[in-house]
Short mmCIF file of C-alpha atoms and ligand atoms in Angstrom, two decimals:
data_model
loop_
_atom_site.label_atom_id
_atom_site.label_comp_id
_atom_site.label_asym_id
_atom_site.label_seq_id
_atom_site.Cartn_x
_atom_site.Cartn_y
_atom_site.Cartn_z
CA LYS A 1 87.66 -108.43 68.43
CA VAL A 2 85.97 -110.88 66.11
CA LEU A 3 87.90 -111.17 62.85
CA PHE A 4 86.72 -112.78 59.61
CA LEU A 5 89.89 -113.98 57.85
CA GLN A 6 90.82 -116.45 55.15
CA GLY A 7 93.24 -119.31 54.67
CA GLY A 8 91.25 -121.82 56.72
CA GLY A 9 92.19 -123.12 60.12
CA PHE A 10 95.68 -124.13 59.10
CA THR A 11 96.83 -120.57 58.42
CA GLN A 12 96.15 -119.79 62.09
CA PHE A 13 98.73 -122.42 63.07
CA ALA A 14 101.32 -119.89 61.75
CA MET A 15 99.52 -116.61 62.49
CA ILE A 16 99.24 -117.44 66.19
CA PRO A 17 103.00 -117.80 66.77
CA MET A 18 103.80 -114.88 64.45
CA ASN A 19 101.60 -112.59 66.55
CA LEU A 20 101.86 -114.07 70.05
CA MET A 21 105.20 -115.89 70.35
CA ILE A 22 107.09 -112.78 71.42
CA ASN A 23 109.50 -114.72 73.71
CA ARG A 24 109.71 -117.45 71.06
CA SER A 25 108.37 -119.99 73.52
CA ALA A 26 104.96 -121.63 73.65
CA GLY A 27 103.32 -124.63 75.31
CA TYR A 28 101.25 -127.10 73.29
CA ILE A 29 98.94 -129.77 74.66
CA VAL A 30 98.96 -132.55 72.10
CA THR A 31 95.74 -134.56 72.09
CA GLY A 32 95.43 -135.57 68.44
CA GLN A 33 96.18 -134.90 64.83
CA TRP A 34 95.21 -131.23 64.83
CA SER A 35 97.12 -130.08 67.91
CA LYS A 36 100.11 -132.07 66.62
CA LYS A 37 99.96 -130.20 63.31
CA ALA A 38 99.68 -126.86 65.10
CA ALA A 39 102.67 -127.67 67.33
CA GLY A 40 104.69 -128.67 64.26
CA GLU A 41 103.96 -125.35 62.57
CA ALA A 42 104.82 -123.36 65.70
CA LYS A 43 108.29 -124.95 65.74
CA ILE A 44 109.12 -122.85 62.67
CA PHE A 45 108.98 -119.78 64.93
CA GLY A 46 110.41 -120.85 68.28
CA THR A 47 110.58 -123.41 71.06
CA VAL A 48 107.54 -125.61 71.51
CA HIS A 49 107.12 -127.23 74.92
CA GLU A 50 104.85 -130.26 74.82
CA LEU A 51 103.04 -129.74 78.12
CA ALA A 52 100.97 -132.93 77.94
CA SER A 53 100.20 -135.60 75.37
CA SER A 54 97.89 -138.57 74.88
CA ALA A 55 99.99 -140.08 72.07
CA ASP A 56 100.71 -143.11 74.30
CA LYS A 57 97.16 -144.41 73.73
CA ASN A 58 96.70 -143.18 70.15
CA PHE A 59 94.99 -139.99 71.39
CA SER A 60 91.98 -141.84 72.78
CA TYR A 61 91.74 -139.71 75.95
CA ILE A 62 92.50 -136.26 77.41
CA PRO A 63 95.42 -136.21 79.85
CA GLU A 64 95.21 -134.54 83.27
CA LEU A 65 95.56 -130.78 82.70
CA GLY A 66 95.02 -129.41 86.21
CA ASP A 67 98.64 -129.07 87.31
CA LEU A 68 100.93 -128.78 84.29
CA ASN A 69 104.57 -127.85 84.46
CA ILE A 70 104.38 -124.38 82.85
CA PRO A 71 107.77 -122.77 82.05
CA GLU A 72 107.94 -119.11 83.10
CA ASP A 73 108.74 -117.74 79.61
CA LEU A 74 105.74 -119.24 77.75
CA ASP A 75 103.88 -116.77 75.53
CA TYR A 76 100.75 -118.92 75.51
CA VAL A 77 99.30 -122.37 76.09
CA TYR A 78 97.66 -123.96 73.05
CA ILE A 79 94.91 -126.56 72.89
CA CYS A 80 92.73 -128.09 70.20
CA GLN A 81 89.52 -128.27 72.18
CA ASN A 82 87.76 -130.80 69.96
CA GLU A 83 90.03 -133.22 68.12
CA THR A 84 88.11 -133.90 64.91
CA VAL A 85 89.85 -137.12 63.89
CA HIS A 86 90.26 -138.75 67.30
CA GLY A 87 86.88 -137.67 68.71
CA THR A 88 87.96 -136.20 72.05
CA THR A 89 86.90 -132.93 73.71
CA ILE A 90 88.72 -131.03 76.45
CA LYS A 91 85.86 -130.48 78.90
CA THR A 92 87.85 -128.87 81.71
CA LEU A 93 90.21 -126.21 80.41
CA PRO A 94 93.88 -126.53 81.44
CA ASN A 95 95.23 -124.55 84.37
CA THR A 96 97.61 -122.27 82.45
CA LYS A 97 98.86 -120.59 85.64
CA GLY A 98 98.18 -117.16 84.25
CA LYS A 99 99.43 -117.75 80.71
CA THR A 100 97.24 -116.86 77.72
CA LEU A 101 95.04 -119.74 76.55
CA VAL A 102 94.72 -120.26 72.78
CA SER A 103 92.13 -122.73 71.49
CA ASP A 104 91.30 -124.27 68.13
CA ILE A 105 87.52 -124.74 68.19
CA SER A 106 87.11 -125.49 64.46
CA SER A 107 85.10 -128.68 64.85
CA MET A 108 82.96 -127.47 67.77
CA PHE A 109 82.28 -123.87 66.67
CA LEU A 110 78.78 -122.82 67.84
CA SER A 111 77.91 -126.37 68.86
CA GLU A 112 77.74 -125.50 72.57
CA PRO A 113 78.12 -122.35 74.69
CA LEU A 114 81.70 -121.32 75.53
CA ASP A 115 82.86 -118.64 77.95
CA VAL A 116 85.11 -116.54 75.71
CA THR A 117 86.52 -114.63 78.69
CA LYS A 118 88.55 -117.74 79.62
CA TYR A 119 90.66 -117.47 76.47
CA GLY A 120 93.16 -115.07 74.94
CA LEU A 121 92.35 -116.27 71.46
CA LEU A 122 89.89 -118.72 69.93
CA PHE A 123 89.65 -119.59 66.28
CA GLY A 124 87.85 -121.91 63.95
CA GLY A 125 87.82 -122.78 60.29
CA VAL A 126 84.11 -122.41 59.55
CA GLN A 127 83.56 -125.45 57.35
CA LYS A 128 82.32 -127.80 60.08
CA ASN A 129 79.44 -125.84 61.63
CA VAL A 130 79.26 -122.36 60.11
CA GLY A 131 79.98 -121.92 56.41
CA PRO A 132 82.13 -122.69 53.35
CA ALA A 133 85.79 -123.77 53.68
CA GLY A 134 88.38 -121.01 53.51
CA VAL A 135 86.84 -118.55 55.97
CA VAL A 136 88.24 -118.63 59.50
CA ILE A 137 86.86 -116.70 62.46
CA VAL A 138 89.28 -115.46 65.13
CA ILE A 139 88.07 -114.13 68.50
CA VAL A 140 90.98 -112.34 70.16
CA ARG A 141 91.46 -110.26 73.30
CA GLU A 142 92.34 -106.70 72.35
CA ASP A 143 95.55 -106.51 74.41
CA LEU A 144 96.96 -109.40 72.34
CA ILE A 145 96.59 -107.42 69.11
CA ARG A 146 99.98 -105.77 68.82
CA ASP A 147 102.41 -104.07 66.48
CA ASP A 148 105.59 -105.64 67.80
CA VAL A 149 104.96 -109.08 66.33
CA LEU A 150 107.77 -111.40 65.14
CA PRO A 151 110.07 -109.77 62.55
CA PHE A 152 109.25 -110.57 58.89
CA THR A 153 105.56 -111.10 59.70
CA PRO A 154 103.75 -110.11 56.49
CA THR A 155 101.08 -107.40 56.69
CA MET A 156 98.31 -109.91 55.89
CA MET A 157 99.43 -112.15 58.76
CA LYS A 158 99.13 -109.50 61.48
CA TYR A 159 95.94 -109.52 63.55
CA LYS A 160 96.38 -105.77 63.93
CA THR A 161 96.01 -105.22 60.18
CA HIS A 162 92.61 -106.90 60.20
CA ALA A 163 91.45 -105.55 63.56
CA ASP A 164 92.25 -101.96 62.50
CA ASN A 165 90.34 -102.43 59.25
CA LYS A 166 87.27 -104.30 60.56
CA SER A 167 88.29 -107.38 58.51
CA LEU A 168 88.15 -105.26 55.33
CA PHE A 169 91.88 -104.65 54.80
CA ASN A 170 91.86 -106.41 51.45
CA THR A 171 88.98 -107.93 49.49
CA PRO A 172 87.28 -110.28 51.96
CA PRO A 173 85.87 -113.64 50.85
CA CYS A 174 82.41 -112.03 50.59
CA TYR A 175 80.44 -115.05 49.44
CA GLY A 176 81.78 -117.29 52.22
CA ILE A 177 81.09 -114.66 54.87
CA TYR A 178 77.60 -114.10 53.45
CA ILE A 179 76.83 -117.81 53.84
CA CYS A 180 78.13 -117.68 57.44
CA GLY A 181 75.63 -114.86 57.98
CA LEU A 182 72.77 -117.01 56.71
CA VAL A 183 73.83 -119.82 59.05
CA PHE A 184 73.97 -117.38 62.00
CA LYS A 185 70.40 -116.31 61.20
CA TRP A 186 69.26 -119.94 60.95
CA LEU A 187 70.87 -120.69 64.31
CA LEU A 188 69.29 -117.63 65.98
CA LYS A 189 65.87 -118.65 64.67
CA LEU A 190 66.37 -122.11 66.11
CA GLY A 191 66.99 -120.57 69.54
CA GLY A 192 70.73 -119.95 69.42
CA VAL A 193 73.70 -121.88 70.74
CA ASN A 194 71.84 -123.22 73.81
CA ALA A 195 69.15 -124.70 71.56
CA ILE A 196 71.60 -126.38 69.16
CA HIS A 197 73.58 -127.65 72.16
CA ARG A 198 70.51 -129.52 73.43
CA ILE A 199 69.96 -131.02 69.98
CA ASN A 200 73.65 -131.98 69.71
CA GLN A 201 73.50 -133.66 73.13
CA ALA A 202 70.45 -135.66 72.08
CA LYS A 203 72.16 -136.72 68.83
CA ALA A 204 75.36 -137.82 70.56
CA LYS A 205 73.42 -139.66 73.30
CA LEU A 206 71.54 -141.67 70.69
CA LEU A 207 74.75 -142.95 69.14
CA TYR A 208 76.81 -143.38 72.32
CA ASP A 209 73.99 -145.21 74.11
CA TYR A 210 73.74 -147.62 71.20
CA LEU A 211 77.56 -148.11 71.10
CA ASP A 212 77.67 -148.78 74.86
CA GLY A 213 75.05 -151.51 74.54
CA SER A 214 76.33 -153.02 71.30
CA LYS A 215 78.00 -156.42 71.15
CA LEU A 216 79.59 -155.64 67.78
CA PHE A 217 80.58 -151.95 67.76
CA HIS A 218 82.40 -149.93 70.37
CA GLY A 219 83.59 -146.34 70.70
CA THR A 220 87.35 -145.74 70.73
CA VAL A 221 87.43 -142.82 73.20
CA GLU A 222 87.35 -142.86 77.01
CA LYS A 223 83.80 -142.02 78.06
CA LYS A 224 84.61 -138.87 80.03
CA ASP A 225 86.43 -137.32 77.05
CA ARG A 226 83.96 -138.11 74.27
CA SER A 227 83.16 -135.46 71.67
CA LEU A 228 79.62 -134.34 70.89
CA MET A 229 80.63 -133.74 67.29
CA ASN A 230 82.91 -136.58 66.15
CA VAL A 231 82.25 -140.17 67.13
CA PRO A 232 84.87 -142.76 66.11
CA PHE A 233 83.92 -146.42 66.50
CA VAL A 234 85.17 -149.86 65.45
CA THR A 235 84.07 -153.49 65.35
CA GLY A 236 87.50 -154.81 66.28
CA SER A 237 87.90 -156.47 62.88
CA ARG A 238 89.28 -154.59 59.89
CA GLU A 239 87.36 -156.81 57.45
CA LEU A 240 84.09 -156.22 59.25
CA ASP A 241 84.78 -152.45 59.44
CA ALA A 242 85.31 -152.41 55.66
CA GLU A 243 82.14 -154.44 55.10
CA PHE A 244 80.17 -152.04 57.30
CA VAL A 245 81.52 -148.96 55.50
CA ASN A 246 80.53 -150.45 52.13
CA ALA A 247 77.08 -151.49 53.27
CA ALA A 248 76.48 -148.10 54.90
CA THR A 249 77.57 -146.23 51.77
CA GLN A 250 75.17 -148.30 49.69
CA ALA A 251 72.39 -147.50 52.13
CA GLY A 252 73.07 -143.77 51.65
CA LEU A 253 75.07 -143.25 54.87
CA LYS A 254 78.07 -141.59 53.29
CA ASN A 255 81.54 -140.65 54.54
CA ILE A 256 81.36 -142.98 57.52
CA LYS A 257 84.90 -144.31 57.06
CA GLY A 258 87.27 -143.26 59.84
CA HIS A 259 90.51 -141.37 59.32
CA ARG A 260 93.33 -143.73 58.38
CA SER A 261 95.24 -142.96 61.60
CA VAL A 262 92.38 -144.35 63.72
CA GLY A 263 90.77 -146.80 61.30
CA GLY A 264 87.22 -148.04 61.66
CA MET A 265 84.37 -145.56 61.32
CA ARG A 266 83.65 -141.99 62.32
CA ALA A 267 80.27 -140.29 62.45
CA SER A 268 80.43 -136.50 62.46
CA LEU A 269 77.34 -135.02 64.07
CA TYR A 270 77.84 -131.37 63.13
CA ASN A 271 75.09 -128.79 63.62
CA ALA A 272 73.63 -129.44 60.16
CA MET A 273 73.04 -133.14 60.89
CA PRO A 274 69.44 -133.65 62.03
CA VAL A 275 68.47 -136.08 64.82
CA GLU A 276 66.74 -138.22 62.15
CA GLY A 277 70.11 -138.71 60.42
CA VAL A 278 71.65 -140.13 63.58
CA ALA A 279 68.57 -142.31 64.22
CA LYS A 280 68.95 -143.72 60.69
CA LEU A 281 72.60 -144.55 61.33
CA VAL A 282 71.81 -146.25 64.66
CA ASP A 283 68.99 -148.30 63.04
CA PHE A 284 71.34 -149.37 60.29
CA MET A 285 74.06 -150.33 62.78
CA ALA A 286 71.56 -152.38 64.82
CA GLU A 287 70.46 -154.24 61.68
CA PHE A 288 74.07 -154.89 60.71
CA GLU A 289 74.80 -156.12 64.23
CA LYS A 290 71.85 -158.50 64.16
CA ALA A 291 73.04 -159.98 60.87
CA HIS A 292 76.58 -160.48 62.15
CA ILE A 293 76.08 -161.69 65.71
CA SER A 294 74.16 -164.84 66.31
C1 PLP B 301 88.97 -128.71 60.00
C2 PLP B 301 89.90 -128.30 61.07
C3 PLP B 301 90.88 -127.30 60.90
C4 PLP B 301 91.00 -126.44 59.69
O1 PLP B 301 91.29 -127.00 58.53
P1 PLP B 301 91.46 -126.09 57.22
O2 PLP B 301 91.29 -127.11 56.16
O3 PLP B 301 92.82 -125.51 57.27
O4 PLP B 301 90.40 -125.03 57.23
C5 PLP B 301 91.67 -126.94 61.97
N1 PLP B 301 91.53 -127.53 63.16
C6 PLP B 301 90.60 -128.50 63.36
C7 PLP B 301 90.45 -129.07 64.72
C8 PLP B 301 89.77 -128.91 62.33
O5 PLP B 301 88.85 -129.85 62.54
#
């Protein structure tokens, strides 16, 4: 079922355990700020096993996920497939040894093709690639939609309520969903997810190639784990980072400052960002580099 719900991505951090954590035990793979938040929320409802983590290197890589120690009683294994703040993507899904895989795809929604049959549940707040903040889309396998959820789960928080009512149980956020519809039509006209994927690859290549050749800037993520959508980078000097952010803002390249937990800069190359926007950023960075490296 594909459900159009509200409450943004964060509400799913609670809805998932309420509906799926029947044995009160779940495994979380912690690769950045968003999976950490989700694991924290799940602890309200039961035992959270941290199956793997990249906290040791400030979430700059994806740990090995091929042979995890999976406790027998786990209700599901949770990942955040694209960590928005840290700029990593899980490119090879974890071996869950038969357990249900749950994935937060908020910041990579419709940016590249995904095989939905590999997951029990996928969800994304739509505000990165699809529509206005507040709407969240949940794609869930029908056998996971159940009545015997955790006790005290409110009616609005049950997937079954929304699945049984075709996402029209209460007044839906019509305007937000309408805008999502317009974006779906735009994407189909462009050639669909495969077409936008090619564009996103070209955009990311432009920036990563420049970063790899730069003597001033460098990316903060291990190459094999780099995100197509979120590109954090630094100069190595806080003062120079601040100077770059200011100069970029003045040149019309807005919101380039990185999240405070990583520092430096972050370029988000979501579906709506055209190739020309990335080219402009790279040109500006090259000019800045020339002026600061003699
Ligand atoms: C943006 C985002 C969310 C959702 O945030 P809300 O503000 O609650 O909609 C969740 N997970 C990830 C990975 C995100 O990037």
